[in-house]
CSV table of C-alpha atoms in Angstrom, one decimal:
chain,number,residue,atom,x,y,z
A,1,MET,CA,63.2,-6.7,4.8
A,2,SER,CA,59.9,-5.5,2.8
A,3,THR,CA,56.6,-4.1,5.2
A,4,SER,CA,52.5,-4.9,4.6
A,5,THR,CA,50.6,-1.7,4.9
A,6,PRO,CA,47.4,-2.7,7.0
A,7,THR,CA,44.5,-3.1,4.7
A,8,THR,CA,40.6,-2.4,6.3
A,9,ALA,CA,38.2,-4.9,5.1
A,10,SER,CA,35.3,-3.8,4.0
A,11,ALA,CA,31.9,-5.4,4.5
A,12,PRO,CA,30.2,-7.4,2.0
A,13,ALA,CA,27.1,-5.0,0.2
A,14,ALA,CA,24.2,-6.6,2.0
A,15,PRO,CA,22.6,-9.2,-1.0
A,16,ILE,CA,19.5,-8.4,-2.3
A,17,GLY,CA,18.4,-11.7,-2.7
A,18,ALA,CA,18.7,-15.1,-1.1
A,19,LEU,CA,15.2,-14.1,1.8
A,20,ASN,CA,15.9,-15.8,4.8
A,21,LEU,CA,12.9,-15.9,6.7
A,22,SER,CA,14.0,-15.9,10.6
A,23,ARG,CA,15.5,-12.5,9.5
A,24,THR,CA,12.3,-11.6,8.1
A,25,THR,CA,10.6,-12.1,10.7
A,26,ALA,CA,13.0,-10.5,13.2
A,27,THR,CA,13.1,-7.2,11.1
A,28,ALA,CA,9.0,-7.5,11.1
A,29,GLY,CA,9.1,-7.4,14.1
A,30,ARG,CA,11.3,-4.9,16.0
A,31,VAL,CA,9.4,-3.0,13.4
A,32,LEU,CA,6.2,-3.7,14.9
A,33,ARG,CA,7.7,-3.4,17.7
A,34,GLN,CA,8.4,0.6,17.2
A,35,LEU,CA,5.6,1.2,16.1
A,36,ARG,CA,3.1,-0.2,19.3
A,37,HIS,CA,4.6,3.0,20.8
A,38,ASP,CA,3.5,4.9,18.0
A,39,PRO,CA,-0.9,5.6,18.6
A,40,ARG,CA,-0.3,7.8,15.8
A,41,THR,CA,1.1,6.2,13.1
A,42,ILE,CA,-1.0,3.1,14.1
A,43,ALA,CA,-4.6,5.1,14.1
A,44,LEU,CA,-3.6,6.6,10.7
A,45,MET,CA,-3.8,3.8,9.4
A,46,LEU,CA,-6.3,0.9,11.0
A,47,LEU,CA,-8.9,4.4,11.3
A,48,VAL,CA,-8.8,7.1,8.9
A,49,PRO,CA,-9.9,4.9,6.0
A,50,CYS,CA,-12.9,3.6,8.6
A,51,LEU,CA,-13.6,7.5,8.8
A,52,MET,CA,-13.2,8.3,5.2
A,53,LEU,CA,-16.2,5.6,4.2
A,54,PHE,CA,-17.8,7.1,6.9
A,55,LEU,CA,-17.9,10.6,6.0
A,56,LEU,CA,-18.4,9.7,2.2
A,57,ARG,CA,-21.7,7.1,3.5
A,58,TYR,CA,-23.1,10.2,4.4
A,59,VAL,CA,-22.5,12.0,2.0
A,60,PHE,CA,-25.1,10.2,-0.4
A,61,ASP,CA,-26.9,10.5,2.6
A,62,GLY,CA,-30.3,10.8,0.2
A,63,SER,CA,-28.9,8.0,-2.9
A,64,PRO,CA,-27.5,5.5,-1.3
A,65,ARG,CA,-27.3,4.3,-5.0
A,66,THR,CA,-24.6,5.8,-5.3
A,67,PHE,CA,-22.4,5.1,-2.6
A,68,ASP,CA,-22.8,2.3,-4.0
A,69,SER,CA,-22.0,2.1,-7.3
A,70,ILE,CA,-18.4,4.2,-5.9
A,71,GLY,CA,-17.7,2.6,-1.8
A,72,ALA,CA,-16.5,-0.7,-3.3
A,73,SER,CA,-14.2,1.5,-5.7
A,74,LEU,CA,-13.3,3.8,-2.7
A,75,LEU,CA,-12.5,1.4,-0.3
A,76,GLY,CA,-9.6,-0.9,-2.1
A,77,ILE,CA,-8.5,2.6,-2.5
A,78,PHE,CA,-8.5,4.2,0.7
A,79,PRO,CA,-6.3,2.0,2.4
A,80,LEU,CA,-3.6,2.4,-0.7
A,81,ILE,CA,-3.4,5.5,-0.5
A,82,THR,CA,-2.7,5.6,3.6
A,83,MET,CA,-0.5,2.3,3.8
A,84,PHE,CA,1.5,4.7,1.0
A,85,LEU,CA,1.9,8.0,2.4
A,86,VAL,CA,2.4,6.0,6.7
A,87,THR,CA,4.4,3.4,4.9
A,88,SER,CA,6.6,6.0,2.8
A,89,ILE,CA,7.1,8.1,5.7
A,90,ALA,CA,8.3,5.5,8.4
A,91,THR,CA,11.0,3.9,5.9
A,92,LEU,CA,12.9,7.5,5.4
A,93,ARG,CA,12.7,8.2,9.0
A,94,GLU,CA,14.4,4.7,9.1
A,95,ARG,CA,16.5,6.0,6.8
A,96,THR,CA,17.1,9.2,7.6
A,97,SER,CA,18.4,8.1,11.7
A,98,GLY,CA,20.5,6.3,10.5
A,99,THR,CA,18.2,3.1,12.1
A,100,LEU,CA,18.2,1.4,8.5
A,101,GLU,CA,22.9,2.3,7.7
A,102,ARG,CA,23.0,-0.2,11.2
A,103,LEU,CA,21.2,-3.3,9.8
A,104,LEU,CA,22.6,-2.8,7.1
A,105,ALA,CA,25.9,-3.2,9.0
A,106,MET,CA,24.8,-7.2,10.2
A,107,PRO,CA,24.3,-10.1,7.9
A,108,LEU,CA,20.8,-8.9,6.7
A,109,GLY,CA,20.0,-8.4,3.0
A,110,LYS,CA,18.0,-6.0,2.0
A,111,GLY,CA,15.4,-8.9,1.1
A,112,ASP,CA,15.8,-9.2,3.9
A,113,VAL,CA,14.3,-6.3,5.3
A,114,ILE,CA,12.2,-4.8,3.4
A,115,ALA,CA,10.0,-9.0,3.0
A,116,GLY,CA,10.4,-7.1,6.8
A,117,TYR,CA,8.7,-4.0,6.3
A,118,ALA,CA,6.3,-5.1,4.0
A,119,LEU,CA,4.8,-7.7,6.3
A,120,ALA,CA,5.1,-5.4,9.1
A,121,PHE,CA,3.0,-3.4,7.2
A,122,GLY,CA,1.0,-6.0,5.3
A,123,THR,CA,-0.1,-7.5,9.2
A,124,LEU,CA,-1.5,-3.6,9.5
A,125,ALA,CA,-3.1,-4.0,6.0
A,126,ILE,CA,-5.3,-7.3,7.5
A,127,VAL,CA,-6.3,-5.8,10.2
A,128,GLN,CA,-7.1,-2.1,8.3
A,129,SER,CA,-8.8,-3.5,5.5
A,130,ALA,CA,-11.0,-6.3,8.0
A,131,LEU,CA,-12.7,-2.9,9.9
A,132,ALA,CA,-12.8,-1.3,6.6
A,133,THR,CA,-14.8,-3.8,4.7
A,134,GLY,CA,-16.8,-5.1,7.9
A,135,LEU,CA,-18.0,-1.0,9.1
A,136,ALA,CA,-19.0,-0.2,4.9
A,137,LEU,CA,-20.6,-3.8,5.0
A,138,TRP,CA,-22.1,-4.7,8.3
A,139,PHE,CA,-23.1,-0.3,9.3
A,140,LEU,CA,-22.7,1.5,7.1
A,141,ASP,CA,-24.9,-1.3,4.4
A,142,LEU,CA,-23.0,-1.6,1.7
A,143,ASP,CA,-24.6,-3.5,-1.4
A,144,VAL,CA,-22.2,-6.2,-2.6
A,145,THR,CA,-23.5,-9.0,-4.9
A,146,GLY,CA,-20.6,-11.6,-4.6
A,147,SER,CA,-18.4,-12.7,-1.5
A,148,ALA,CA,-17.9,-10.8,2.3
A,149,TRP,CA,-15.1,-12.6,1.1
A,150,LEU,CA,-13.9,-11.3,-1.9
A,151,LEU,CA,-14.4,-7.8,-0.8
A,152,LEU,CA,-12.1,-8.1,1.6
A,153,LEU,CA,-9.0,-9.9,-0.2
A,154,VAL,CA,-9.0,-7.1,-2.9
A,155,ALA,CA,-9.4,-4.3,-0.3
A,156,LEU,CA,-5.8,-6.1,1.1
A,157,LEU,CA,-4.1,-6.4,-2.3
A,158,ASP,CA,-4.8,-3.1,-2.2
A,159,ALA,CA,-3.3,-2.2,0.9
A,160,LEU,CA,-0.5,-4.5,0.2
A,161,LEU,CA,0.8,-2.6,-3.9
A,162,GLY,CA,-0.1,0.6,-1.5
A,163,THR,CA,3.0,-0.6,2.0
A,164,ALA,CA,4.9,-2.1,-1.6
A,165,LEU,CA,4.3,1.5,-3.5
A,166,GLY,CA,5.6,3.6,-0.1
A,167,LEU,CA,8.8,1.2,0.5
A,168,PHE,CA,9.8,2.3,-3.2
A,169,VAL,CA,9.2,5.4,-3.1
A,170,SER,CA,11.5,6.0,0.1
A,171,ALA,CA,14.1,5.5,-1.3
A,172,PHE,CA,14.0,9.2,-3.7
A,173,ALA,CA,13.0,11.0,-0.7
A,174,ALA,CA,15.5,13.0,1.8
A,175,SER,CA,12.7,14.2,3.8
A,176,GLU,CA,9.2,13.1,4.9
A,177,PHE,CA,7.9,16.0,3.5
A,178,GLN,CA,9.7,14.9,0.0
A,179,ALA,CA,7.3,11.6,1.0
A,180,VAL,CA,4.3,13.1,0.6
A,181,GLN,CA,5.3,15.4,-2.2
A,182,PHE,CA,5.4,11.9,-4.1
A,183,MET,CA,1.4,11.0,-3.7
A,184,PRO,CA,0.8,13.3,-6.0
A,185,ALA,CA,3.2,12.5,-8.9
A,186,VAL,CA,2.3,8.3,-7.9
A,187,ILE,CA,-1.1,8.3,-6.4
A,188,PHE,CA,-3.4,11.6,-8.1
A,189,PRO,CA,-2.6,10.3,-11.5
A,190,GLN,CA,-4.5,6.9,-10.8
A,191,LEU,CA,-6.8,7.9,-8.9
A,192,LEU,CA,-7.9,9.7,-11.3
A,193,LEU,CA,-7.1,7.3,-14.7
A,194,CYS,CA,-9.0,4.6,-12.6
A,195,GLY,CA,-12.2,4.9,-13.9
A,196,LEU,CA,-13.9,6.0,-10.3
A,197,PHE,CA,-15.6,8.8,-11.4
A,198,THR,CA,-16.0,7.6,-15.2
A,199,PRO,CA,-15.5,4.1,-17.1
A,200,ARG,CA,-12.2,4.0,-19.0
A,201,ASP,CA,-13.3,3.5,-21.9
A,202,ASN,CA,-15.6,6.5,-22.2
A,203,MET,CA,-11.7,8.1,-22.2
A,204,HIS,CA,-9.5,10.1,-24.0
A,205,PRO,CA,-8.0,6.8,-26.5
A,206,VAL,CA,-4.4,7.9,-24.9
A,207,LEU,CA,-5.7,8.6,-21.0
A,208,GLU,CA,-7.2,4.7,-21.5
A,209,GLY,CA,-4.0,3.0,-22.7
A,210,ILE,CA,-2.1,4.4,-19.6
A,211,SER,CA,-5.3,3.8,-17.1
A,212,ASP,CA,-4.6,0.1,-18.4
A,213,VAL,CA,-0.8,0.6,-16.6
A,214,LEU,CA,-1.7,1.1,-14.2
A,215,PRO,CA,-2.6,-1.0,-10.5
A,216,MET,CA,-5.4,1.4,-9.1
A,217,SER,CA,-7.0,0.6,-12.6
A,218,TYR,CA,-7.5,-3.3,-12.1
A,219,ALA,CA,-8.0,-2.2,-8.3
A,220,VAL,CA,-11.2,-0.4,-9.0
A,221,ASP,CA,-11.8,-3.1,-11.5
A,222,GLY,CA,-11.6,-6.5,-9.4
A,223,MET,CA,-14.3,-4.0,-6.2
A,224,ASN,CA,-16.8,-3.4,-9.5
A,225,GLU,CA,-16.8,-7.4,-10.4
A,226,VAL,CA,-17.3,-8.7,-6.3
A,227,LEU,CA,-20.1,-5.3,-6.2
A,228,ARG,CA,-22.4,-7.6,-9.5
A,229,HIS,CA,-21.9,-10.9,-9.9
A,230,THR,CA,-22.0,-13.4,-7.5
A,231,ASP,CA,-19.2,-15.7,-8.6
A,232,MET,CA,-15.4,-16.0,-8.9
A,233,THR,CA,-14.7,-14.0,-12.5
A,234,ALA,CA,-12.1,-15.5,-14.9
A,235,THR,CA,-12.3,-10.6,-14.3
A,236,PHE,CA,-11.8,-10.8,-10.9
A,237,VAL,CA,-9.2,-12.7,-10.8
A,238,ARG,CA,-7.5,-11.2,-13.6
A,239,ASP,CA,-7.6,-8.2,-11.4
A,240,VAL,CA,-6.7,-10.2,-9.1
A,241,LEU,CA,-4.1,-11.2,-10.1
A,242,ILE,CA,-2.2,-8.2,-12.1
A,243,VAL,CA,-2.6,-6.2,-8.7
A,244,ALA,CA,-0.7,-9.0,-6.8
A,245,GLY,CA,2.4,-9.1,-8.8
A,246,CYS,CA,2.4,-5.4,-9.3
A,247,ALA,CA,2.9,-5.6,-5.2
A,248,LEU,CA,5.6,-8.4,-5.7
A,249,LEU,CA,7.2,-6.0,-8.4
A,250,VAL,CA,6.9,-3.4,-6.6
A,251,LEU,CA,8.8,-4.6,-3.4
A,252,GLY,CA,11.6,-6.2,-5.9
A,253,LEU,CA,12.4,-3.2,-7.7
A,254,GLY,CA,12.4,-1.2,-3.4
A,255,ALA,CA,14.9,-3.8,-2.8
A,256,ALA,CA,16.8,-3.3,-5.9
A,257,THR,CA,16.7,0.3,-4.6
A,258,LEU,CA,17.2,0.5,-1.4
A,259,ARG,CA,20.2,2.6,0.2
A,260,ARG,CA,21.1,2.4,3.4
A,261,ARG,CA,20.5,6.1,4.6
A,262,THR,CA,19.3,9.5,3.0
A,263,PRO,CA,22.1,11.7,1.8
């Protein structure tokens, strides 16, 4: 008479792809409900970019043309930085608290989780970009040649790129402090090489080559196209597609590197 030893079947790993709309929207709704009870995080995301633009305008109070020349670029950079910081910390908090582990124990794919987080933070990015763009154009008198809607589009894509980068780097941090430490490594080099301080073609050829593969460079270029041209140019379309493509690529990498829990 033979006896069989019972085995415990392990739960299948959550797939990366095959997004499910209902699961994605449910994840986004849960994240938004949690953020609703965190007014400090909401204030950081929505008000800090506006405050930075306000301060910048009056730093250059005696030289409004200087504000016009860099204000459009910073209108895209400030939301990117803010969304990167908030998203990376919020996602890491979900992982260290065990919430992410419980989510992935359900029939929920990694792609659903990442897309849900991106949708939730992307919704706030829309509000953030609209507030910052409206403040810059109609209160701070930022002078741009092109359409305000194109300016808003680039600001929104920059905020979504910051969200994607924050989701991605959160997989490599073990604490909120480490998540903050990724900012000098991920954001600061792009800030220095994006063409904000000097035209990229004036840089050393090696640095110019590096700047050509950094998404923030195209975010600044896109803002400058709106600043200088009345119509949508081919360069603007290229810049927008590159920023959007980088955001989608980083979101895919974030889904691939998503872990249940931080050790």
